[in-house]
PDB file of C-alpha atoms and ligand atoms in Angstrom:
ATOM      1  CA  VAL A  20      -9.530 -40.280 -25.459  1.00 42.00           C
ATOM      2  CA  ALA A  21      -9.971 -37.208 -27.619  1.00 46.00           C
ATOM      3  CA  HIS A  22      -8.818 -33.997 -26.003  1.00 51.00           C
ATOM      4  CA  GLU A  23     -11.463 -31.339 -25.811  1.00 49.00           C
ATOM      5  CA  LYS A  24     -10.593 -28.350 -27.927  1.00 48.00           C
ATOM      6  CA  PRO A  25     -10.377 -25.178 -25.860  1.00 46.00           C
ATOM      7  CA  GLY A  26     -13.564 -23.200 -26.485  1.00 42.00           C
ATOM      8  CA  PRO A  27     -13.793 -19.414 -26.532  1.00 41.00           C
ATOM      9  CA  SER A  28     -14.471 -19.364 -22.811  1.00 51.00           C
ATOM     10  CA  SER A  29     -11.073 -20.988 -22.110  1.00 49.00           C
ATOM     11  CA  ILE A  30      -9.348 -18.264 -24.063  1.00 47.00           C
ATOM     12  CA  GLU A  31     -11.389 -15.694 -22.225  1.00 48.00           C
ATOM     13  CA  TRP A  32     -10.103 -17.119 -18.905  1.00 52.00           C
ATOM     14  CA  LEU A  33      -6.611 -16.069 -19.844  1.00 52.00           C
ATOM     15  CA  THR A  34      -7.482 -12.445 -20.416  1.00 62.00           C
ATOM     16  CA  VAL A  35     -10.040 -11.637 -17.713  1.00 73.00           C
ATOM     17  CA  ARG A  36      -8.597  -9.684 -14.774  1.00 87.00           C
ATOM     18  CA  LEU A  37     -10.146  -9.077 -11.383  1.00 91.00           C
ATOM     19  CA  TYR A  38      -9.303  -5.357 -11.599  1.00 91.00           C
ATOM     20  CA  ALA A  39     -11.635  -5.132 -14.619  1.00 91.00           C
ATOM     21  CA  MET A  40     -14.552  -6.538 -12.576  1.00 93.00           C
ATOM     22  CA  PRO A  41     -15.391  -3.972  -9.902  1.00 95.00           C
ATOM     23  CA  GLU A  42     -18.569  -5.615  -8.654  1.00 94.00           C
ATOM     24  CA  LEU A  43     -16.758  -8.877  -7.936  1.00 95.00           C
ATOM     25  CA  TYR A  44     -13.761  -7.048  -6.459  1.00 96.00           C
ATOM     26  CA  ALA A  45     -15.982  -5.027  -4.118  1.00 97.00           C
ATOM     27  CA  ALA A  46     -18.012  -8.033  -2.937  1.00 97.00           C
ATOM     28  CA  LEU A  47     -14.881 -10.044  -2.147  1.00 97.00           C
ATOM     29  CA  LEU A  48     -12.339  -7.408  -1.110  1.00 97.00           C
ATOM     30  CA  ASP A  49     -14.066  -4.390   0.397  1.00 97.00           C
ATOM     31  CA  PRO A  50     -12.290  -3.657   3.700  1.00 97.00           C
ATOM     32  CA  GLU A  51     -13.485  -5.630   6.720  1.00 96.00           C
ATOM     33  CA  PRO A  52     -15.157  -3.622   9.543  1.00 97.00           C
ATOM     34  CA  GLY A  53     -12.424  -4.542  12.097  1.00 97.00           C
ATOM     35  CA  LEU A  54      -9.686  -3.245   9.799  1.00 97.00           C
ATOM     36  CA  VAL A  55     -11.645  -0.080   9.011  1.00 97.00           C
ATOM     37  CA  ALA A  56     -12.078   0.565  12.766  1.00 98.00           C
ATOM     38  CA  ASP A  57      -8.313   0.174  13.333  1.00 98.00           C
ATOM     39  CA  VAL A  58      -7.377   2.467  10.436  1.00 98.00           C
ATOM     40  CA  ARG A  59      -9.913   5.066  11.528  1.00 97.00           C
ATOM     41  CA  GLY A  60      -8.442   4.945  15.041  1.00 97.00           C
ATOM     42  CA  TRP A  61      -4.892   5.509  13.716  1.00 98.00           C
ATOM     43  CA  ILE A  62      -6.149   8.463  11.669  1.00 98.00           C
ATOM     44  CA  ASP A  63      -8.133   9.980  14.553  1.00 97.00           C
ATOM     45  CA  ALA A  64      -5.073   9.736  16.812  1.00 97.00           C
ATOM     46  CA  ALA A  65      -2.752  11.551  14.391  1.00 97.00           C
ATOM     47  CA  ALA A  66      -4.790  13.763  12.028  1.00 96.00           C
ATOM     48  CA  ARG A  67      -5.840  17.317  12.724  1.00 94.00           C
ATOM     49  CA  PRO A  68      -9.142  17.334  14.646  1.00 93.00           C
ATOM     50  CA  GLY A  69     -12.078  17.569  12.261  1.00 91.00           C
ATOM     51  CA  TRP A  70     -10.236  15.925   9.328  1.00 95.00           C
ATOM     52  CA  ARG A  71     -12.717  15.254   6.551  1.00 95.00           C
ATOM     53  CA  ASP A  72     -11.444  15.174   2.959  1.00 97.00           C
ATOM     54  CA  VAL A  73     -10.132  11.731   1.942  1.00 98.00           C
ATOM     55  CA  LEU A  74      -8.063  10.667  -1.077  1.00 98.00           C
ATOM     56  CA  ASP A  75      -7.444   7.157  -2.453  1.00 98.00           C
ATOM     57  CA  PRO A  76      -4.874   7.310  -5.302  1.00 98.00           C
ATOM     58  CA  ALA A  77      -5.666   3.748  -6.521  1.00 98.00           C
ATOM     59  CA  CYS A  78      -9.296   3.709  -5.447  1.00 98.00           C
ATOM     60  CA  GLY A  79     -10.533   0.563  -7.202  1.00 98.00           C
ATOM     61  CA  PRO A  80     -14.293   0.293  -6.534  1.00 98.00           C
ATOM     62  CA  GLY A  81     -14.048   2.917  -3.780  1.00 98.00           C
ATOM     63  CA  GLY A  82     -14.290   0.592  -0.761  1.00 97.00           C
ATOM     64  CA  TRP A  83     -11.896   2.605   1.429  1.00 98.00           C
ATOM     65  CA  LEU A  84     -13.393   5.939   0.403  1.00 98.00           C
ATOM     66  CA  LEU A  85     -16.861   4.660   1.292  1.00 96.00           C
ATOM     67  CA  ALA A  86     -15.606   3.335   4.632  1.00 96.00           C
ATOM     68  CA  LEU A  87     -13.754   6.495   5.718  1.00 96.00           C
ATOM     69  CA  ALA A  88     -15.712   9.373   4.221  1.00 90.00           C
ATOM     70  CA  GLY A  89     -17.908  11.331   6.560  1.00 81.00           C
ATOM     71  CA  ARG A  90     -21.107  13.072   5.531  1.00 75.00           C
ATOM     72  CA  GLU A  91     -19.348  16.446   5.386  1.00 84.00           C
ATOM     73  CA  GLY A  92     -16.111  15.492   3.664  1.00 92.00           C
ATOM     74  CA  ARG A  93     -15.025  15.355   0.049  1.00 96.00           C
ATOM     75  CA  VAL A  94     -13.874  12.088  -1.542  1.00 98.00           C
ATOM     76  CA  LEU A  95     -11.098  12.150  -4.126  1.00 98.00           C
ATOM     77  CA  GLY A  96     -10.180   8.961  -5.963  1.00 98.00           C
ATOM     78  CA  CYS A  97      -8.511   7.834  -9.134  1.00 98.00           C
ATOM     79  CA  ASP A  98      -7.607   4.531 -10.748  1.00 98.00           C
ATOM     80  CA  LEU A  99      -6.130   3.365 -14.053  1.00 97.00           C
ATOM     81  CA  GLU A 100      -9.181   1.159 -14.693  1.00 97.00           C
ATOM     82  CA  ALA A 101     -12.158   3.045 -16.135  1.00 97.00           C
ATOM     83  CA  ALA A 102     -14.571   0.283 -14.996  1.00 96.00           C
ATOM     84  CA  MET A 103     -13.401   0.706 -11.385  1.00 97.00           C
ATOM     85  CA  VAL A 104     -13.850   4.477 -11.497  1.00 98.00           C
ATOM     86  CA  GLU A 105     -17.326   4.202 -12.991  1.00 98.00           C
ATOM     87  CA  TYR A 106     -18.357   1.729 -10.281  1.00 97.00           C
ATOM     88  CA  ALA A 107     -16.864   3.878  -7.502  1.00 98.00           C
ATOM     89  CA  ARG A 108     -18.759   6.909  -8.850  1.00 98.00           C
ATOM     90  CA  GLU A 109     -21.995   4.987  -8.714  1.00 97.00           C
ATOM     91  CA  ARG A 110     -21.352   3.798  -5.138  1.00 96.00           C
ATOM     92  CA  LEU A 111     -20.346   7.236  -3.875  1.00 96.00           C
ATOM     93  CA  ARG A 112     -23.107   9.083  -5.677  1.00 94.00           C
ATOM     94  CA  GLY A 113     -24.599  11.773  -3.469  1.00 92.00           C
ATOM     95  CA  MET A 114     -21.280  12.507  -1.766  1.00 94.00           C
ATOM     96  CA  ASP A 115     -19.226  15.556  -2.586  1.00 95.00           C
ATOM     97  CA  GLY A 116     -16.424  14.037  -4.609  1.00 94.00           C
ATOM     98  CA  ASP A 117     -14.193  13.773  -7.621  1.00 98.00           C
ATOM     99  CA  LEU A 118     -13.553  10.289  -9.004  1.00 98.00           C
ATOM    100  CA  ARG A 119     -11.675   9.959 -12.240  1.00 98.00           C
ATOM    101  CA  VAL A 120      -9.388   7.823 -14.334  1.00 98.00           C
ATOM    102  CA  GLY A 121      -5.852   8.759 -13.380  1.00 98.00           C
ATOM    103  CA  ASP A 122      -2.409   7.558 -12.417  1.00 98.00           C
ATOM    104  CA  MET A 123      -1.134   7.521  -8.834  1.00 98.00           C
ATOM    105  CA  ARG A 124       2.189   8.867 -10.134  1.00 98.00           C
ATOM    106  CA  ASP A 125       0.529  12.046 -11.395  1.00 98.00           C
ATOM    107  CA  LEU A 126      -2.683  12.625  -9.462  1.00 98.00           C
ATOM    108  CA  PRO A 127      -5.375  14.610 -11.284  1.00 98.00           C
ATOM    109  CA  PHE A 128      -6.318  16.705  -8.226  1.00 98.00           C
ATOM    110  CA  PRO A 129      -5.475  20.241  -7.067  1.00 98.00           C
ATOM    111  CA  ASP A 130      -2.739  21.035  -4.540  1.00 98.00           C
ATOM    112  CA  ALA A 131      -3.593  20.776  -0.839  1.00 98.00           C
ATOM    113  CA  SER A 132      -7.078  19.329  -1.358  1.00 97.00           C
ATOM    114  CA  ALA A 133      -7.154  16.365   1.071  1.00 98.00           C
ATOM    115  CA  ASP A 134      -6.555  15.815   4.799  1.00 98.00           C
ATOM    116  CA  VAL A 135      -5.943  12.072   4.595  1.00 98.00           C
ATOM    117  CA  GLY A 136      -4.697   9.769   1.849  1.00 98.00           C
ATOM    118  CA  VAL A 137      -5.264   6.036   2.095  1.00 98.00           C
ATOM    119  CA  ASN A 138      -3.670   3.372  -0.062  1.00 98.00           C
ATOM    120  CA  LEU A 139      -3.938  -0.117   1.386  1.00 97.00           C
ATOM    121  CA  HIS A 140      -3.802  -3.659  -0.020  1.00 89.00           C
ATOM    122  CA  GLY A 141      -0.229  -3.132  -1.273  1.00 90.00           C
ATOM    123  CA  SER A 142      -1.366  -1.218  -4.373  1.00 94.00           C
ATOM    124  CA  VAL A 143       1.854   0.826  -4.430  1.00 97.00           C
ATOM    125  CA  GLY A 144       3.638  -2.489  -5.181  1.00 96.00           C
ATOM    126  CA  HIS A 145       2.090  -2.338  -8.665  1.00 96.00           C
ATOM    127  CA  LEU A 146       4.507   0.465  -9.518  1.00 97.00           C
ATOM    128  CA  GLU A 147       7.553  -0.505 -11.560  1.00 95.00           C
ATOM    129  CA  ASP A 148      10.509   0.816  -9.559  1.00 96.00           C
ATOM    130  CA  ASP A 149      11.703   3.339  -6.966  1.00 96.00           C
ATOM    131  CA  ALA A 150      11.586   6.201  -9.475  1.00 97.00           C
ATOM    132  CA  ASP A 151       7.851   5.521  -9.925  1.00 98.00           C
ATOM    133  CA  VAL A 152       7.327   5.278  -6.180  1.00 98.00           C
ATOM    134  CA  LEU A 153       9.048   8.631  -5.649  1.00 98.00           C
ATOM    135  CA  LEU A 154       6.834  10.214  -8.317  1.00 98.00           C
ATOM    136  CA  HIS A 155       3.835   8.771  -6.491  1.00 98.00           C
ATOM    137  CA  LEU A 156       4.949  10.004  -3.048  1.00 98.00           C
ATOM    138  CA  ARG A 157       5.642  13.503  -4.353  1.00 98.00           C
ATOM    139  CA  SER A 158       2.280  13.608  -6.097  1.00 98.00           C
ATOM    140  CA  ILE A 159       0.478  12.523  -2.915  1.00 98.00           C
ATOM    141  CA  ARG A 160       2.421  15.103  -0.921  1.00 98.00           C
ATOM    142  CA  ARG A 161       1.300  17.836  -3.322  1.00 98.00           C
ATOM    143  CA  VAL A 162      -2.395  16.886  -3.003  1.00 98.00           C
ATOM    144  CA  LEU A 163      -2.310  16.549   0.799  1.00 98.00           C
ATOM    145  CA  ARG A 164      -2.633  19.604   2.993  1.00 98.00           C
ATOM    146  CA  PRO A 165       0.394  20.477   5.141  1.00 97.00           C
ATOM    147  CA  GLY A 166       0.376  18.170   8.181  1.00 97.00           C
ATOM    148  CA  GLY A 167      -1.951  15.746   6.354  1.00 98.00           C
ATOM    149  CA  LEU A 168      -1.651  11.975   6.776  1.00 98.00           C
ATOM    150  CA  TYR A 169      -0.902   9.231   4.310  1.00 98.00           C
ATOM    151  CA  ILE A 170      -1.886   5.690   5.365  1.00 98.00           C
ATOM    152  CA  LEU A 171       0.236   3.452   3.166  1.00 98.00           C
ATOM    153  CA  GLY A 172       0.218  -0.354   2.997  1.00 98.00           C
ATOM    154  CA  ILE A 173       3.576  -1.696   1.846  1.00 97.00           C
ATOM    155  CA  THR A 174       5.753  -4.840   2.029  1.00 96.00           C
ATOM    156  CA  VAL A 175       9.157  -4.560   3.734  1.00 96.00           C
ATOM    157  CA  VAL A 176      11.657  -7.287   2.771  1.00 94.00           C
ATOM    158  CA  GLU A 177      15.470  -7.203   2.919  1.00 94.00           C
ATOM    159  CA  PRO A 178      17.474  -8.231  -0.173  1.00 89.00           C
ATOM    160  CA  GLY A 179      19.286 -11.072   1.626  1.00 87.00           C
ATOM    161  CA  SER A 180      16.256 -12.616   3.320  1.00 88.00           C
ATOM    162  CA  GLY A 181      15.679 -15.534   0.898  1.00 84.00           C
ATOM    163  CA  ASP A 182      12.443 -17.118  -0.266  1.00 85.00           C
ATOM    164  CA  PRO A 183      10.330 -18.530   2.579  1.00 82.00           C
ATOM    165  CA  GLY A 184       8.495 -20.757   0.057  1.00 84.00           C
ATOM    166  CA  PRO A 185       4.935 -20.713  -1.252  1.00 90.00           C
ATOM    167  CA  GLU A 186       2.383 -19.351   1.160  1.00 92.00           C
ATOM    168  CA  VAL A 187      -1.374 -18.867   1.278  1.00 95.00           C
ATOM    169  CA  LEU A 188      -1.848 -15.196   2.086  1.00 93.00           C
ATOM    170  CA  TRP A 189      -5.583 -14.784   2.287  1.00 95.00           C
ATOM    171  CA  SER A 190      -8.775 -16.446   1.172  1.00 97.00           C
ATOM    172  CA  ARG A 191     -12.460 -15.835   1.251  1.00 97.00           C
ATOM    173  CA  PRO A 192     -15.028 -18.633   0.962  1.00 97.00           C
ATOM    174  CA  ALA A 193     -18.088 -18.572  -1.323  1.00 97.00           C
ATOM    175  CA  THR A 194     -19.639 -15.118  -1.044  1.00 97.00           C
ATOM    176  CA  PRO A 195     -22.902 -13.906  -2.644  1.00 97.00           C
ATOM    177  CA  ILE A 196     -22.398 -11.353  -5.416  1.00 97.00           C
ATOM    178  CA  PRO A 197     -25.030  -8.539  -5.504  1.00 93.00           C
ATOM    179  CA  GLY A 198     -25.877  -9.063  -9.210  1.00 90.00           C
ATOM    180  CA  GLY A 199     -26.449 -12.822  -8.580  1.00 95.00           C
ATOM    181  CA  GLY A 200     -24.248 -15.891  -8.153  1.00 97.00           C
ATOM    182  CA  GLN A 201     -21.337 -16.486  -5.805  1.00 97.00           C
ATOM    183  CA  ALA A 202     -17.564 -16.292  -5.839  1.00 97.00           C
ATOM    184  CA  ALA A 203     -14.606 -17.417  -3.708  1.00 98.00           C
ATOM    185  CA  ILE A 204     -11.019 -16.157  -3.837  1.00 97.00           C
ATOM    186  CA  LEU A 205      -7.519 -17.281  -2.807  1.00 97.00           C
ATOM    187  CA  TYR A 206      -4.342 -15.164  -2.733  1.00 96.00           C
ATOM    188  CA  GLU A 207      -0.985 -16.939  -2.647  1.00 95.00           C
ATOM    189  CA  SER A 208       2.615 -15.800  -2.507  1.00 94.00           C
ATOM    190  CA  GLU A 209       4.117 -18.020  -5.213  1.00 93.00           C
ATOM    191  CA  SER A 210       7.687 -16.907  -4.610  1.00 92.00           C
ATOM    192  CA  ARG A 211       9.782 -14.079  -3.221  1.00 90.00           C
ATOM    193  CA  ILE A 212      12.746 -12.814  -5.172  1.00 89.00           C
ATOM    194  CA  PRO A 213      14.250 -10.426  -2.573  1.00 84.00           C
ATOM    195  CA  GLU A 214      17.325  -9.548  -4.606  1.00 83.00           C
ATOM    196  CA  ARG A 215      15.021  -8.337  -7.419  1.00 90.00           C
ATOM    197  CA  ARG A 216      12.726  -6.818  -4.795  1.00 93.00           C
ATOM    198  CA  ARG A 217       9.729  -8.658  -6.132  1.00 93.00           C
ATOM    199  CA  GLU A 218       7.054 -10.957  -4.761  1.00 94.00           C
ATOM    200  CA  ARG A 219       5.037 -13.072  -7.207  1.00 94.00           C
ATOM    201  CA  ILE A 220       1.370 -13.159  -6.209  1.00 94.00           C
ATOM    202  CA  ARG A 221      -1.138 -15.626  -7.593  1.00 94.00           C
ATOM    203  CA  VAL A 222      -4.887 -15.083  -7.435  1.00 95.00           C
ATOM    204  CA  LEU A 223      -7.430 -17.838  -7.964  1.00 95.00           C
ATOM    205  CA  LEU A 224     -11.048 -16.752  -8.315  1.00 95.00           C
ATOM    206  CA  LEU A 225     -13.900 -19.250  -8.628  1.00 96.00           C
ATOM    207  CA  THR A 226     -17.358 -18.095  -9.642  1.00 96.00           C
ATOM    208  CA  ARG A 227     -20.722 -19.704 -10.128  1.00 96.00           C
ATOM    209  CA  GLY A 228     -23.638 -17.971 -11.841  1.00 96.00           C
ATOM    210  CA  VAL A 229     -21.968 -14.524 -11.877  1.00 94.00           C
ATOM    211  CA  ARG A 230     -23.026 -12.560 -14.954  1.00 90.00           C
ATOM    212  CA  GLY A 231     -20.157 -11.909 -17.359  1.00 87.00           C
ATOM    213  CA  ALA A 232     -17.595 -13.850 -15.311  1.00 91.00           C
ATOM    214  CA  PRO A 233     -15.936 -17.110 -16.371  1.00 91.00           C
ATOM    215  CA  PRO A 234     -16.057 -19.934 -13.777  1.00 94.00           C
ATOM    216  CA  VAL A 235     -12.294 -19.790 -13.116  1.00 93.00           C
ATOM    217  CA  ILE A 236      -9.961 -16.828 -13.228  1.00 92.00           C
ATOM    218  CA  GLN A 237      -6.324 -17.302 -12.414  1.00 93.00           C
ATOM    219  CA  GLU A 238      -3.839 -14.479 -12.672  1.00 93.00           C
ATOM    220  CA  SER A 239      -0.425 -13.748 -11.317  1.00 93.00           C
ATOM    221  CA  TYR A 240       1.640 -10.613 -11.067  1.00 93.00           C
ATOM    222  CA  GLU A 241       4.727  -9.298  -9.340  1.00 95.00           C
ATOM    223  CA  LEU A 242       4.626  -6.702  -6.593  1.00 95.00           C
ATOM    224  CA  LEU A 243       7.515  -4.455  -5.614  1.00 96.00           C
ATOM    225  CA  THR A 244       8.944  -4.930  -2.094  1.00 96.00           C
ATOM    226  CA  PHE A 245      11.076  -2.478  -0.075  1.00 96.00           C
ATOM    227  CA  PRO A 246      14.134  -2.828   2.189  1.00 96.00           C
ATOM    228  CA  ALA A 247      13.487  -0.885   5.417  1.00 98.00           C
ATOM    229  CA  ALA A 248      16.442   1.547   5.216  1.00 97.00           C
ATOM    230  CA  ALA A 249      15.825   2.395   1.534  1.00 97.00           C
ATOM    231  CA  LEU A 250      12.135   3.007   2.279  1.00 98.00           C
ATOM    232  CA  VAL A 251      12.941   5.330   5.204  1.00 98.00           C
ATOM    233  CA  ALA A 252      15.311   7.314   2.934  1.00 98.00           C
ATOM    234  CA  MET A 253      12.760   7.512   0.121  1.00 98.00           C
ATOM    235  CA  LEU A 254       9.982   8.747   2.435  1.00 98.00           C
ATOM    236  CA  ASP A 255      12.298  11.394   3.849  1.00 98.00           C
ATOM    237  CA  GLU A 256      13.325  12.519   0.350  1.00 98.00           C
ATOM    238  CA  ALA A 257       9.667  12.810  -0.680  1.00 98.00           C
ATOM    239  CA  GLY A 258       8.809  14.935   2.380  1.00 98.00           C
ATOM    240  CA  PHE A 259       7.093  12.490   4.735  1.00 98.00           C
ATOM    241  CA  GLY A 260       7.781  11.741   8.384  1.00 98.00           C
ATOM    242  CA  ILE A 261       6.943   8.311   9.815  1.00 98.00           C
ATOM    243  CA  GLU A 262       4.432   8.488  12.692  1.00 98.00           C
ATOM    244  CA  GLY A 263       3.709   4.781  12.990  1.00 98.00           C
ATOM    245  CA  CYS A 264       4.320   1.384  11.448  1.00 98.00           C
ATOM    246  CA  ARG A 265       1.559  -1.138  12.065  1.00 98.00           C
ATOM    247  CA  HIS A 266       2.482  -4.800  11.613  1.00 98.00           C
ATOM    248  CA  MET A 267      -0.491  -6.266   9.790  1.00 97.00           C
ATOM    249  CA  LEU A 268       0.361  -9.958  10.222  1.00 94.00           C
ATOM    250  CA  VAL A 269       0.162  -9.682  14.022  1.00 97.00           C
ATOM    251  CA  GLU A 270      -3.437 -10.006  15.213  1.00 96.00           C
ATOM    252  CA  THR A 271      -3.553  -6.709  17.137  1.00 97.00           C
ATOM    253  CA  ARG A 272      -1.711  -4.816  14.367  1.00 98.00           C
ATOM    254  CA  PRO A 273       0.774  -3.264  16.846  1.00 98.00           C
ATOM    255  CA  ASP A 274       3.130  -0.382  16.069  1.00 98.00           C
ATOM    256  CA  LEU A 275       6.503  -2.150  16.120  1.00 98.00           C
ATOM    257  CA  GLY A 276       8.441   0.344  14.034  1.00 98.00           C
ATOM    258  CA  LEU A 277       9.759   0.246  10.482  1.00 98.00           C
ATOM    259  CA  VAL A 278      12.304  -2.518  11.096  1.00 97.00           C
ATOM    260  CA  PRO A 279      14.077  -4.778   8.560  1.00 97.00           C
ATOM    261  CA  ASP A 280      11.897  -7.603   7.212  1.00 95.00           C
ATOM    262  CA  ALA A 281       8.785  -6.107   8.831  1.00 96.00           C
ATOM    263  CA  GLN A 282       6.774  -7.757   5.977  1.00 94.00           C
ATOM    264  CA  ASP A 283       3.199  -6.530   5.519  1.00 95.00           C
ATOM    265  CA  VAL A 284       2.953  -3.139   7.252  1.00 98.00           C
ATOM    266  CA  THR A 285       0.721  -0.076   7.214  1.00 98.00           C
ATOM    267  CA  LEU A 286       2.638   3.157   7.623  1.00 98.00           C
ATOM    268  CA  VAL A 287       1.117   6.263   9.164  1.00 98.00           C
ATOM    269  CA  LEU A 288       2.961   9.070   7.383  1.00 98.00           C
ATOM    270  CA  ARG A 289       2.793  12.787   7.971  1.00 98.00           C
ATOM    271  CA  ARG A 290       3.276  15.271   5.141  1.00 98.00           C
ATOM    272  CA  ARG A 291       5.914  17.777   6.157  1.00 96.00           C
TER     273      ARG A 291
HETATM  274  C1  SAM B 327      -5.737  -3.577  -4.624  1.00 87.06           C
HETATM  275  S1  SAM B 327      -6.678  -2.511  -5.655  1.00 87.06           S
HETATM  276  C2  SAM B 327      -7.043  -1.102  -4.661  1.00 87.06           C
HETATM  277  C3  SAM B 327      -8.392  -1.050  -4.055  1.00 87.06           C
HETATM  278  C4  SAM B 327      -8.863   0.211  -3.409  1.00 87.06           C
HETATM  279  N1  SAM B 327      -7.866   1.065  -2.820  1.00 87.06           N
HETATM  280  C5  SAM B 327     -10.000  -0.101  -2.447  1.00 87.06           C
HETATM  281  O1  SAM B 327     -10.332   0.678  -1.587  1.00 87.06           O
HETATM  282  O2  SAM B 327     -10.608  -1.154  -2.570  1.00 87.06           O
HETATM  283  C6  SAM B 327      -5.414  -1.858  -6.685  1.00 87.06           C
HETATM  284  C7  SAM B 327      -5.906  -0.874  -7.714  1.00 87.06           C
HETATM  285  O3  SAM B 327      -4.764  -0.142  -8.176  1.00 87.06           O
HETATM  286  C8  SAM B 327      -5.019   0.238  -9.501  1.00 87.06           C
HETATM  287  N2  SAM B 327      -3.750   0.709 -10.068  1.00 87.06           N
HETATM  288  C9  SAM B 327      -2.648  -0.001 -10.422  1.00 87.06           C
HETATM  289  N3  SAM B 327      -1.672   0.829 -10.851  1.00 87.06           N
HETATM  290  C10 SAM B 327      -2.162   2.098 -10.741  1.00 87.06           C
HETATM  291  C11 SAM B 327      -1.637   3.394 -11.003  1.00 87.06           C
HETATM  292  N4  SAM B 327      -0.395   3.562 -11.489  1.00 87.06           N
HETATM  293  N5  SAM B 327      -2.408   4.473 -10.759  1.00 87.06           N
HETATM  294  C12 SAM B 327      -3.677   4.332 -10.281  1.00 87.06           C
HETATM  295  N6  SAM B 327      -4.246   3.122 -10.021  1.00 87.06           N
HETATM  296  C13 SAM B 327      -3.493   2.020 -10.242  1.00 87.06           C
HETATM  297  C14 SAM B 327      -5.642  -1.012 -10.101  1.00 87.06           C
HETATM  298  O4  SAM B 327      -6.358  -0.732 -11.278  1.00 87.06           O
HETATM  299  C15 SAM B 327      -6.527  -1.481  -8.948  1.00 87.06           C
HETATM  300  O5  SAM B 327      -7.854  -1.026  -9.078  1.00 87.06           O
END
């Protein structure tokens, strides 16, 4: 049987990335209403009354900004991907805001210009090492107003904790895409390498009839993980106090503290 030669579309599959496709990302990964309600509750309980200006330092298509911004507030967002920023601008048009291409290690916004920062979905794990994370935390601290909050999603794993094996993290079945067609997505943890402080994530995206998207996209990348004690020290050094640590894998997302091997947590941090 003759093997089919890979056509151009097969080559394309290797280079397409979900982060370059904001419409697909937004349709599949915009925050769910239950999660938004929880996060808003944590903010309301800890932020100064009347908080309004919101910052997302890796804003993607602007899903969290859209979910949290009030009619009065300003939205500030940046992302490395120009396509994401353009899409977020379009979605947030009409709001008072500043959305631009920028790096979360060196935010392109003035000092003390936001009440609340939000960075969920483990985006900080895309940074290379602790030096990068410190740059990021200091930059966020500069842009937040004194007493402001930073809601940070992060993965806490101890160096000696071993590899629990492959795991399905999250999936979403076939979902209509606004421009036409449908897509489904699966996130897996391929492996944990705690001594290197990395988790290898694999994403499988299946599409049908979505303009400009190949039928299969598979990508994998490593995310940085953090031992609890080192993370506490780094937050303190950057000028943040820990007000809460929500455990995201427990259904009610309780505040169980920043303990070793807490796994997927959302920290409620206060800028000192
Ligand atoms: C999981 S998505 C975040 C989604 C977004 N916060 C939301 O509300 O949907 C991660 C984003 O981080 C961006 N990113 C990765 N490294 C970055 C960096 N150093 N600075 C800014 N954005 C970055 C990616 O381009 C991607 O859009």
